PDB file of C-alpha atoms in Angstrom:
ATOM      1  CA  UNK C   1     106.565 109.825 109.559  1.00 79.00           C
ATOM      2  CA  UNK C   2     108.701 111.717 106.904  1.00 87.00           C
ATOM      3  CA  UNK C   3     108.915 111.824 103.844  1.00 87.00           C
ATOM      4  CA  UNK C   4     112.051 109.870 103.297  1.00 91.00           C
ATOM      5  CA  UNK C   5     110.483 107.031 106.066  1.00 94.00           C
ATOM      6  CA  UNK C   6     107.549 107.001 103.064  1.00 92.00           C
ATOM      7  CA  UNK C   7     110.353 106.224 100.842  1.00 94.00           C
ATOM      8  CA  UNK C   8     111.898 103.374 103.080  1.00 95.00           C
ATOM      9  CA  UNK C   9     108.566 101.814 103.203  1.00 94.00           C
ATOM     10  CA  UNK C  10     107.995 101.549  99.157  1.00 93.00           C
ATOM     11  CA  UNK C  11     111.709 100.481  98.704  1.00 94.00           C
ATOM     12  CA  UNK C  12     111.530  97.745 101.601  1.00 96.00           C
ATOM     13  CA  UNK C  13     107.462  96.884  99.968  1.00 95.00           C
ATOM     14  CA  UNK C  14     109.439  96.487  96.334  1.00 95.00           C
ATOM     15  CA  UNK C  15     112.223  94.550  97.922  1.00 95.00           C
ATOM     16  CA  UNK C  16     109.502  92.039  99.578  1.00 96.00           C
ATOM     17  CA  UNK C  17     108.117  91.850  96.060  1.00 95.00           C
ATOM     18  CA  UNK C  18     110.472  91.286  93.995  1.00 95.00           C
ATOM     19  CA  UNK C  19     111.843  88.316  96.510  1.00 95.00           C
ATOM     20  CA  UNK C  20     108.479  87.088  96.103  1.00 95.00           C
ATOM     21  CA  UNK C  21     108.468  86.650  92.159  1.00 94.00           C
ATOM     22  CA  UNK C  22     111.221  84.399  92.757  1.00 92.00           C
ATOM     23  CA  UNK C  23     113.121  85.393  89.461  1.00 90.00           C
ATOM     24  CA  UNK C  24     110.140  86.005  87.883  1.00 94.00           C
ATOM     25  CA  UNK C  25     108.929  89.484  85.863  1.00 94.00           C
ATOM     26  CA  UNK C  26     106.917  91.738  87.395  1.00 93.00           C
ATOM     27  CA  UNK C  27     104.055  92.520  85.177  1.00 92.00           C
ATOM     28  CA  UNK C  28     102.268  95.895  85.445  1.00 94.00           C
ATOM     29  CA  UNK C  29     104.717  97.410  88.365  1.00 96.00           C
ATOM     30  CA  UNK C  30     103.728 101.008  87.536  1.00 96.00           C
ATOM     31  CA  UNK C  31      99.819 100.415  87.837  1.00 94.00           C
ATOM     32  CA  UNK C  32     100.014  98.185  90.620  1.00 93.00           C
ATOM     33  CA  UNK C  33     102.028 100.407  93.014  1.00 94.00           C
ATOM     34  CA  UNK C  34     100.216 103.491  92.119  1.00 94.00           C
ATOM     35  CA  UNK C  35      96.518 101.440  93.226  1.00 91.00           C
ATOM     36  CA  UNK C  36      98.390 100.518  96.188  1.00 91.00           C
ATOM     37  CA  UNK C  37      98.979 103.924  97.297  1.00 94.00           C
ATOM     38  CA  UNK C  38      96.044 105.859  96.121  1.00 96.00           C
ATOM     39  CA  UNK C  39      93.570 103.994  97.464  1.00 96.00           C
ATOM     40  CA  UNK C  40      94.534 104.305 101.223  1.00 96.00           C
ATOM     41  CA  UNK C  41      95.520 107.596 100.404  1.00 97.00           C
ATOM     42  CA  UNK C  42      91.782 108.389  99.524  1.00 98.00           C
ATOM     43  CA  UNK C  43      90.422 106.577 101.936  1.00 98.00           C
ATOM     44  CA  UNK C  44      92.697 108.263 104.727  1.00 98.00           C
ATOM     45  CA  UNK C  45      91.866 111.761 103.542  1.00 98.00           C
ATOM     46  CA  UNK C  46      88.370 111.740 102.812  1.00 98.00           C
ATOM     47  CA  UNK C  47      87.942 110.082 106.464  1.00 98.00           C
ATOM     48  CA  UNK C  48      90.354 113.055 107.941  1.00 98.00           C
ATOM     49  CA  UNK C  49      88.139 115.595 106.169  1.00 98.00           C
ATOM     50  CA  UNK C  50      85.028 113.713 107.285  1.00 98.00           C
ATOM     51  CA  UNK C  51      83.944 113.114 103.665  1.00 97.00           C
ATOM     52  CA  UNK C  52      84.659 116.831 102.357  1.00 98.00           C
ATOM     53  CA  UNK C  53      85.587 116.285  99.160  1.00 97.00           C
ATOM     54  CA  UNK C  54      86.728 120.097  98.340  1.00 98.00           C
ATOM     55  CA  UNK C  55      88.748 120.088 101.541  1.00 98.00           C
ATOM     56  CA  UNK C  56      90.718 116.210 100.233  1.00 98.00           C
ATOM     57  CA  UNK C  57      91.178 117.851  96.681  1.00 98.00           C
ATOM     58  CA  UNK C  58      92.844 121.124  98.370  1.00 98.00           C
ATOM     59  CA  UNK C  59      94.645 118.848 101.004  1.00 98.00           C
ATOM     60  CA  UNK C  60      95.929 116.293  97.984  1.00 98.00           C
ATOM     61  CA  UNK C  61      97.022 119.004  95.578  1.00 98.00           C
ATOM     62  CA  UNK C  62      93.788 118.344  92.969  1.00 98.00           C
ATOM     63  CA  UNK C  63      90.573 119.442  92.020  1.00 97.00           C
ATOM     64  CA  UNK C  64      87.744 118.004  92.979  1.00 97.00           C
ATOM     65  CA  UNK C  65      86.940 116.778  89.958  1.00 98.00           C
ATOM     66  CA  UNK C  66      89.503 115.042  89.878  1.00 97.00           C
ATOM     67  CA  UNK C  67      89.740 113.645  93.326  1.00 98.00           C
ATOM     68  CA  UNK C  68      86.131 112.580  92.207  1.00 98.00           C
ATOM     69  CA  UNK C  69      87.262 110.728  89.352  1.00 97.00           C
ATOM     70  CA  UNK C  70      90.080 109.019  91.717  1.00 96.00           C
ATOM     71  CA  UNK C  71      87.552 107.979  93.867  1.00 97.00           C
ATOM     72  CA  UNK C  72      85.305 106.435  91.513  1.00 97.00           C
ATOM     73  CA  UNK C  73      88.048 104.363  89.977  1.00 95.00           C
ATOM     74  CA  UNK C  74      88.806 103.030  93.420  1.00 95.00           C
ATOM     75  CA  UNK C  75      84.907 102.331  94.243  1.00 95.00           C
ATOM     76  CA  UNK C  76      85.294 105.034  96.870  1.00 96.00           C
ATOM     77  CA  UNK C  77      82.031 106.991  96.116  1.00 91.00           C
TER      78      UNK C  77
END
């Protein structure tokens, strides 16, 4: 999958949302798209580095401390 197929997905996810508030406002859009993706992200990457956390913080661009942090906030650790 590319990039831009990454892309397709989120705008086709947003469409199904937004057909799904019905006319109503999203609240929170930012936050709750960013959870979304993060989460399965981590999960993905710490499984594909079989639990390596320096090796998922090199492979997502971030230090570990960070990825750490990430993980916490998603009760990953």
């Amino acid at each position: 999958m590319s990039k831009g197929e990454i892309e397709q997905c989120v705008h086709k996810s947003l469409d199904s949302y937004f057909a799904d508030l019905d006319g109503s406002d999203p609240h929170d859009l930012y936050k709750m798209v960013i959870t979304c993706v993060e989460k399965p992200l981590f999960e993905y990457i710490i499984a594909r580095t079989g639990g390596k956390q320096l090796l998922a913080a090199k492979y997502l661009g971030m230090n570990r401390n960070t990825l750490r942090k990430k993980l916490q906030q998603h009760d990953l650790l």
